[in-house]
XYZ file of C-alpha atoms in Angstrom:
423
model
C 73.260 98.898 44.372
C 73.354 101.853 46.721
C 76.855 103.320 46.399
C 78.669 102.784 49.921
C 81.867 104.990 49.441
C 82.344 108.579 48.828
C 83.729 108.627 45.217
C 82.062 105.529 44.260
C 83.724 102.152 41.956
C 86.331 101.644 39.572
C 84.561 99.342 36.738
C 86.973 97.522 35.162
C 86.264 95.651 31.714
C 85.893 92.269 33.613
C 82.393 92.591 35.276
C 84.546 93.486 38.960
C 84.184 96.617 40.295
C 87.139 98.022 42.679
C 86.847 99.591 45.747
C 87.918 103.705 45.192
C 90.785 105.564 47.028
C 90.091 105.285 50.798
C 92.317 107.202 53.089
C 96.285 107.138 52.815
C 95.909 103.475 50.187
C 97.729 104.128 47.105
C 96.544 103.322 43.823
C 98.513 99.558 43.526
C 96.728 98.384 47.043
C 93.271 99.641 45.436
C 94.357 97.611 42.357
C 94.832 94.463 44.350
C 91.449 94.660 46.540
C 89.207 93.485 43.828
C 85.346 92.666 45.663
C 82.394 92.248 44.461
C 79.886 95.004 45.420
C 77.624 91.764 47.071
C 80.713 91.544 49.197
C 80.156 93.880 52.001
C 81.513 92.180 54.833
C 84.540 91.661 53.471
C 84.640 95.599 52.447
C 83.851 96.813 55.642
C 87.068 94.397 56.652
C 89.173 96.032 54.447
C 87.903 99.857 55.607
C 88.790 98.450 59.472
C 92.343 97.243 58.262
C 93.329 100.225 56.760
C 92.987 102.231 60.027
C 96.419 102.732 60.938
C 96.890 102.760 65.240
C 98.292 105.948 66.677
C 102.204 104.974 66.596
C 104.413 107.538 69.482
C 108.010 108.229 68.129
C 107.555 105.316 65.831
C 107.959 102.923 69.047
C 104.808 102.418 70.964
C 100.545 102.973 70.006
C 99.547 105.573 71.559
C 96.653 104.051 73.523
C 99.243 101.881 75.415
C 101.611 104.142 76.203
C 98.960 106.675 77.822
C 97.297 103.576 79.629
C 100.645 103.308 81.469
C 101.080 107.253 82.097
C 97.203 106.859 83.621
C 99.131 103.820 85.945
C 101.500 106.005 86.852
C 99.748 109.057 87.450
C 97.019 107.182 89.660
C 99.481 105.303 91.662
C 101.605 108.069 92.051
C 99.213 110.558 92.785
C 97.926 108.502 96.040
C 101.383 107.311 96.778
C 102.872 110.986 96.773
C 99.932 112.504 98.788
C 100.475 109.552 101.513
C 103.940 110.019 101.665
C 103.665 114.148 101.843
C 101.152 113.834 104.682
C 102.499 111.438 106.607
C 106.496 111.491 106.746
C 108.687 114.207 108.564
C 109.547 117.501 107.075
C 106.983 116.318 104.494
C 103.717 117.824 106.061
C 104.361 121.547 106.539
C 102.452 122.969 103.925
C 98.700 123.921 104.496
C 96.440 121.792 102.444
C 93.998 124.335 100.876
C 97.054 126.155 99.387
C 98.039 122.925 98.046
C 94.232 122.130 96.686
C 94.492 126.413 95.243
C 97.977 125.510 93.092
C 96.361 122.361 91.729
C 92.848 123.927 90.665
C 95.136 126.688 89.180
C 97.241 124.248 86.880
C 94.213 122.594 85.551
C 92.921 126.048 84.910
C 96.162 127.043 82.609
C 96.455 123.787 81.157
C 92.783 124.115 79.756
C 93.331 127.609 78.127
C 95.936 126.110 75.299
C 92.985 123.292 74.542
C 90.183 125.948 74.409
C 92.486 128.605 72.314
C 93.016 125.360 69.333
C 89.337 124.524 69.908
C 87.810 128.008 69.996
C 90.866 130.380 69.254
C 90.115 132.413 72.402
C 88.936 131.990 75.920
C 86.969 134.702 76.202
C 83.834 132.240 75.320
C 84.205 130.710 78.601
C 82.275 133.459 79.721
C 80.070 134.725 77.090
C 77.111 132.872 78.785
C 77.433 133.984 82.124
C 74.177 132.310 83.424
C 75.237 129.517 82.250
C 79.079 129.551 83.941
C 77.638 130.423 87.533
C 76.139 126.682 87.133
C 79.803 125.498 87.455
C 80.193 127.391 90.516
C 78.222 124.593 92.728
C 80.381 121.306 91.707
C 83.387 123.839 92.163
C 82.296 123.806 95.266
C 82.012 119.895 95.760
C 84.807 119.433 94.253
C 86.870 121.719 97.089
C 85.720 119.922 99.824
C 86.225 116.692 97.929
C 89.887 117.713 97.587
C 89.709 118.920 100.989
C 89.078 115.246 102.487
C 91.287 113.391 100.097
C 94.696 115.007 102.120
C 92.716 114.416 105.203
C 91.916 110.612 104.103
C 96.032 109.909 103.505
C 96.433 111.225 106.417
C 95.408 108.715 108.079
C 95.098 105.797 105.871
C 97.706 103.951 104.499
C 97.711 104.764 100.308
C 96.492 100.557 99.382
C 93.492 101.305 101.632
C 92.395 104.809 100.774
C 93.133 103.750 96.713
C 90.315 100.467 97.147
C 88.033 102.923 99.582
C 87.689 105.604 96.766
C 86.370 103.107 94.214
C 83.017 103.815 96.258
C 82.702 106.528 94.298
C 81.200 104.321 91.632
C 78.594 103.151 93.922
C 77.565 106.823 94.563
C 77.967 107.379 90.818
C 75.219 104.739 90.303
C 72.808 105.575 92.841
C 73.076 109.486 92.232
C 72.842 108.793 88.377
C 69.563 107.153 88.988
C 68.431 109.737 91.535
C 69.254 112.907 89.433
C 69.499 111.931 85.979
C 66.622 109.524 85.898
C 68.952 106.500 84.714
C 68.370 102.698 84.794
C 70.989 100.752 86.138
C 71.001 97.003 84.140
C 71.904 94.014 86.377
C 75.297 94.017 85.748
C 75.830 97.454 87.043
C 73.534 96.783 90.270
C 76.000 93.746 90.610
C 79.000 95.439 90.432
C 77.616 97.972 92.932
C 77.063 95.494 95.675
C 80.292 93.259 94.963
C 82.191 96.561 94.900
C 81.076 97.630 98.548
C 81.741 94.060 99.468
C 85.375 94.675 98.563
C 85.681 97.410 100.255
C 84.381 96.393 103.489
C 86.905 93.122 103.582
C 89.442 95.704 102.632
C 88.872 97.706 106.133
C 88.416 94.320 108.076
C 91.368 93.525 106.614
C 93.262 96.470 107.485
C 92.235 96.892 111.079
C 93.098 93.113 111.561
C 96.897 94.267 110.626
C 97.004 97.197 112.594
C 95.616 95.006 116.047
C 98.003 92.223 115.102
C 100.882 94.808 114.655
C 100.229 96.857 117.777
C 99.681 93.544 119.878
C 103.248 92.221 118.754
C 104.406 94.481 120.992
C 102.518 93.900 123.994
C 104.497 93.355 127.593
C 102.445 91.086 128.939
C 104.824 91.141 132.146
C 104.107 94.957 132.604
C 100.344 95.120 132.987
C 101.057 99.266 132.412
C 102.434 98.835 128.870
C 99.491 96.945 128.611
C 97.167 99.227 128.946
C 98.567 101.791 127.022
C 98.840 99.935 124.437
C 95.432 98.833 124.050
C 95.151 102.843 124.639
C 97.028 102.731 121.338
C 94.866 100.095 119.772
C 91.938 102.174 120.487
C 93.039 105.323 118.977
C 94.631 103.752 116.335
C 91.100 102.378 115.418
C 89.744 106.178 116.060
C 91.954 107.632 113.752
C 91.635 104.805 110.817
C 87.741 105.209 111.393
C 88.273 109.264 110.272
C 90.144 108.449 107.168
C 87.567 105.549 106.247
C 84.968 108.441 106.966
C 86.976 111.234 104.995
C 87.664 109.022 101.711
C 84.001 107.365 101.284
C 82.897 111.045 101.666
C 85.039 112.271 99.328
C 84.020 110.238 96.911
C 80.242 110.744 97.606
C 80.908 114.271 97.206
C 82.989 113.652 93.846
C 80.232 111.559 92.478
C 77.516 113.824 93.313
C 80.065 116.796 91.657
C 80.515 114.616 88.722
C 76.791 113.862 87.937
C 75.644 117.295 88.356
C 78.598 118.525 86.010
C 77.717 115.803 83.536
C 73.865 117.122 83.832
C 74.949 121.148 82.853
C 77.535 119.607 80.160
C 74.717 117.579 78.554
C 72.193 120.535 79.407
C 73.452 123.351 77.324
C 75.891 123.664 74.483
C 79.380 124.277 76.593
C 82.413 122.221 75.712
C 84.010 120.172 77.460
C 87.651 122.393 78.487
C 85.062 125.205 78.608
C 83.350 123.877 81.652
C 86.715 123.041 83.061
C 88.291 126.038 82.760
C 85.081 127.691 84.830
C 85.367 124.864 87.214
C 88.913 125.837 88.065
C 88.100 129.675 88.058
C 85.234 128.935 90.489
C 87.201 126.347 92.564
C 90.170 128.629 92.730
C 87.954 131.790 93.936
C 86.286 129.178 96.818
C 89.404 128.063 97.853
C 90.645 131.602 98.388
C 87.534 132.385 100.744
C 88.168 129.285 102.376
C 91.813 129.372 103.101
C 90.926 133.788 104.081
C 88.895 132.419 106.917
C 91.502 129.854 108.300
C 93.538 129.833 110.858
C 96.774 129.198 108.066
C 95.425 131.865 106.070
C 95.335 134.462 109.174
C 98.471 133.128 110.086
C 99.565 134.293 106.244
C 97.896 137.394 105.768
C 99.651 138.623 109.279
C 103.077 137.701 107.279
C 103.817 134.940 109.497
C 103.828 132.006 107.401
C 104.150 132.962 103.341
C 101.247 130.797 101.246
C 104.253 128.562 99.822
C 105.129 127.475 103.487
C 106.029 124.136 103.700
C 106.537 123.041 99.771
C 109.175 120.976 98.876
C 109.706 119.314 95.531
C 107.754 116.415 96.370
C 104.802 118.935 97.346
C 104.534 120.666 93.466
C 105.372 117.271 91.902
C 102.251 115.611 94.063
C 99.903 118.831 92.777
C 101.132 118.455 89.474
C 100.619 114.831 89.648
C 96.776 115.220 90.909
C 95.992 118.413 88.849
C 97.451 117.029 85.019
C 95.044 113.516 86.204
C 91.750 114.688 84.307
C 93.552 115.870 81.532
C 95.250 112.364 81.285
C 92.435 110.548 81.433
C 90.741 112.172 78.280
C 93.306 111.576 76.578
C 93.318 107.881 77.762
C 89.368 107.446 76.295
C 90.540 109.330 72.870
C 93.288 107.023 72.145
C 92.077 104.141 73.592
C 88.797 102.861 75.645
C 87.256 102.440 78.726
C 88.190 98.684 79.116
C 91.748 100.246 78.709
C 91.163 102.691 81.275
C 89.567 99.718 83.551
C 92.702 97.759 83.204
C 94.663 100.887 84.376
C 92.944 101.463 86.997
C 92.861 97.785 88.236
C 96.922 97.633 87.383
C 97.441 101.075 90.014
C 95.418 99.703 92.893
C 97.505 96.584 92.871
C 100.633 98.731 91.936
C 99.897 101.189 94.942
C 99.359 98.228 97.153
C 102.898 96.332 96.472
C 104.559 100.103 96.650
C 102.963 100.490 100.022
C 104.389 97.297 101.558
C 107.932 99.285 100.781
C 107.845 102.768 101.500
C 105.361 102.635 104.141
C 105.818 98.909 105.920
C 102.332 97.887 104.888
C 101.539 94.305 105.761
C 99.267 92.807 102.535
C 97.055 90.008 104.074
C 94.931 87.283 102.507
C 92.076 88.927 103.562
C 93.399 92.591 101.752
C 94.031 90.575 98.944
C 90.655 88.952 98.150
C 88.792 92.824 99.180
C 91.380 94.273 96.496
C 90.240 91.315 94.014
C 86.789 91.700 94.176
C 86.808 95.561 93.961
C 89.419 95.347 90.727
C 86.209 92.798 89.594
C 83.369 94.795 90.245
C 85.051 97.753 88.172
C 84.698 95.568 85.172
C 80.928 93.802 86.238
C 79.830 97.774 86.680
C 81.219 98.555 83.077
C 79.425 95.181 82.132
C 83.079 93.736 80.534
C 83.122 91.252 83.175
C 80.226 87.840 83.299
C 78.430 86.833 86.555
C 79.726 82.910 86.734
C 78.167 82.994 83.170
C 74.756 84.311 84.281
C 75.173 87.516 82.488
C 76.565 88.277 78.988
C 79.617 91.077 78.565
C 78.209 94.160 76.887
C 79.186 92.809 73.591
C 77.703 89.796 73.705
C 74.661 91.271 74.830
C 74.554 94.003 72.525
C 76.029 92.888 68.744
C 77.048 96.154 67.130
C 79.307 96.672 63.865
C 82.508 97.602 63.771
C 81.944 101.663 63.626
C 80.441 101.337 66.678
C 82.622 98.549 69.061
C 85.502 100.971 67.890
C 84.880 103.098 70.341
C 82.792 101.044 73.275
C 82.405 104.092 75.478
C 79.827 107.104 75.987
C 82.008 110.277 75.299
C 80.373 112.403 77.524
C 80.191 110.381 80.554
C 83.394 108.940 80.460
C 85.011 112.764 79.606
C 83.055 114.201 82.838
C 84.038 111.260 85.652
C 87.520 111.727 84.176
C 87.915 115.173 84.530
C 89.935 116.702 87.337
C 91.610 113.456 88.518
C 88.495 112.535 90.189
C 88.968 108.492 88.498
């Protein structure tokens, strides 16, 4: 019989053969696992039982405790923006300085991951061909950031959180567009129930804002009347920018995010490599951007400084959004992309209860079944979710062993949509 193990079996006078040192197992547990060689199922059992789980502190696994930091740092990363946009005192600060500080923190937080990967960062720009490619998502990615702080502006954080999820529908349709890819059913499902969702979501929340604004209504002063259906009709304006700023920011994200994943897979860069020349490039754009404003004349005449503006909540909300990416790599290597589903599911209901507090959002029935069926479509596009039992999960359709459900994710993909908080 083929040997299986590195080392090979202990042959014992008996006619058993034992299974040799694997991993951290002392000698008395190898003494006690006596199999026959036939028995190869129950080997690769024991193999899968002796992986230990990731254990933080000796309290928590790791995987769970970064699942919750990834439902914290997406609720409060919409939450915070919101709230910094849209209260008093709060909204100061020029946005493209804010986008400038956050591109800069991923930058420095990639150089300590590149200098334990490649001891130095100078190979970040060894090929430099090769980092001008990272120069045109940089790009994306700016105005992408750009909208986002426009889109909260506007939109209350429950409603711009389910809105954003359309960046898996331009995901999909790019992916096939650019990188040749076949969608299966499931996906194509998910697609279509997702932009379901998210269309009862704005029904939902324009419904709120009429029945809000017509509670106060004199109907016994026909000129409070009218301007409040002058109200009612720029309300609807302004909710109609945000709905167009945050399904174009995630357009632009997705096509960023496909064309990144297309130069990752297309030439022999890592992963913090291409991040670190994302956030040179977007950093360098963002300068030229904010030199051409009217805050950044306003700046360089010395009448506003480029922190203008920032309060606490301000560097905790661009820490918040730039440490996101970083977060959710981790969130794939210690745990999986169902995991990172269920996060992602938990902060869009999370964000919508915290809403109905700090910003006297009204949740609806209506809200509530747009919020449902986006939260489903996630899992139907990931194909972890059946169709009323028309369509298999991926592991029923696709039987693999036990090296291979370990891990039910593609590496690449999921490290490139995750990057730079753009999940």
């Amino acid at each position: 019989m083929p040997n299986r193990f590195h080392g090979g079996y202990h042959t014992k006078v008996g006619g058993t053969q034992e299974l040799p040192l694997i991993g951290k197992a002392s000698v008395d547990e190898i003494d006690s696992m006596k199999v026959h060689p036939s028995h190869q199922v129950q080997n690769e059992t024991i193999i899968k039982n002796q992986k230990r789980p990731v254990v933080v502190c000796g309290l928590v696994e790791a995987k769970y405790l970064v699942c919750a930091l990834l439902v914290v740092q997406n609720t409060g990363a919409v939450l915070l923006m919101r709230y910094t946009r849209s209260m008093p005192g709060q909204s100061n600060f020029a946005t493209q300085t804010a986008v400038i500080m956050q591109e800069c923190l991923k930058g420095l937080a990639c150089i300590p991951l590149l200098l334990r990967e490649y001891g130095t960062v100078s190979s970040a720009w060894e090929k430099p061909r090769e980092a001008l490619k990272t120069s045109v998502p940089a790009l994306l990615y700016l105005v992408q950031n750009n909208l986002q702080y426009v889109a909260v502006t506007y939109l209350d954080a429950a409603t711009y959180t389910v809105s954003y999820q359309t960046k898996i529908v331009w995901s999909g349709i790019l992916s096939v567009l650019l990188l040749s890819r076949k969608l299966s059913l499931h996906k194509w499902l998910g697609i279509a129930l997702l932009a379901v969702g998210v269309g009862v979501v704005q029904i939902a929340g324009t419904q709120a804002e009429d029945s809000d604004l017509s509670a106060k209504e004199d109907l016994s002063n026909p000129a409070k009347d009218q301007i409040n259906q002058k109200s009612i009709d720029v309300a609807h304006t302004l909710r109609l920018v945000g709905m167009t700023a945050v399904i174009t920011a995630a357009m632009v994200s997705a096509l960023a995010g496909v064309y990144f994943e297309k130069i990752l897979k297309g030439a022999r860069v890592g992963l913090w490599t291409r991040n670190l020349q994302l956030a040179f490039y977007s950093v360098l754009v963002g300068y030229i951007k904010l030199a051409t404003s009217a805050e950044g004349l306003r700046i360089r005449s010395g009448e506003l400084t480029f922190f203008h503006g920032y309060t606490r909540l301000t560097w905790l909300c661009i820490a918040t959004n730039a440490f996101g990416g970083l977060l959710v790599g981790t969130v794939i290597k210690y745990a999986d992309a169902v995991m990172k589903d269920v996060a992602l599911g938990c902060s869009i209901v999370l964000s919508s209860l915290i809403s109905t507090i700090l910003f006297d959002f009204q949740l609806n029935s209506l809200f509530i079944a747009g919020i449902t069926a986006v939260i489903y479509a996630v899992f139907l596009y990931g194909e972890r979710a059946t169709c009323g039992g028309l369509l298999p999960t991926k592991n029923e359709a696709k039987p693999t062993s036990h090296e291979a459900s370990a891990t039910d994710i593609t590496p690449t993909t999921k490290q490139v949509n995750g990057q730079l908080n753009k999940v």
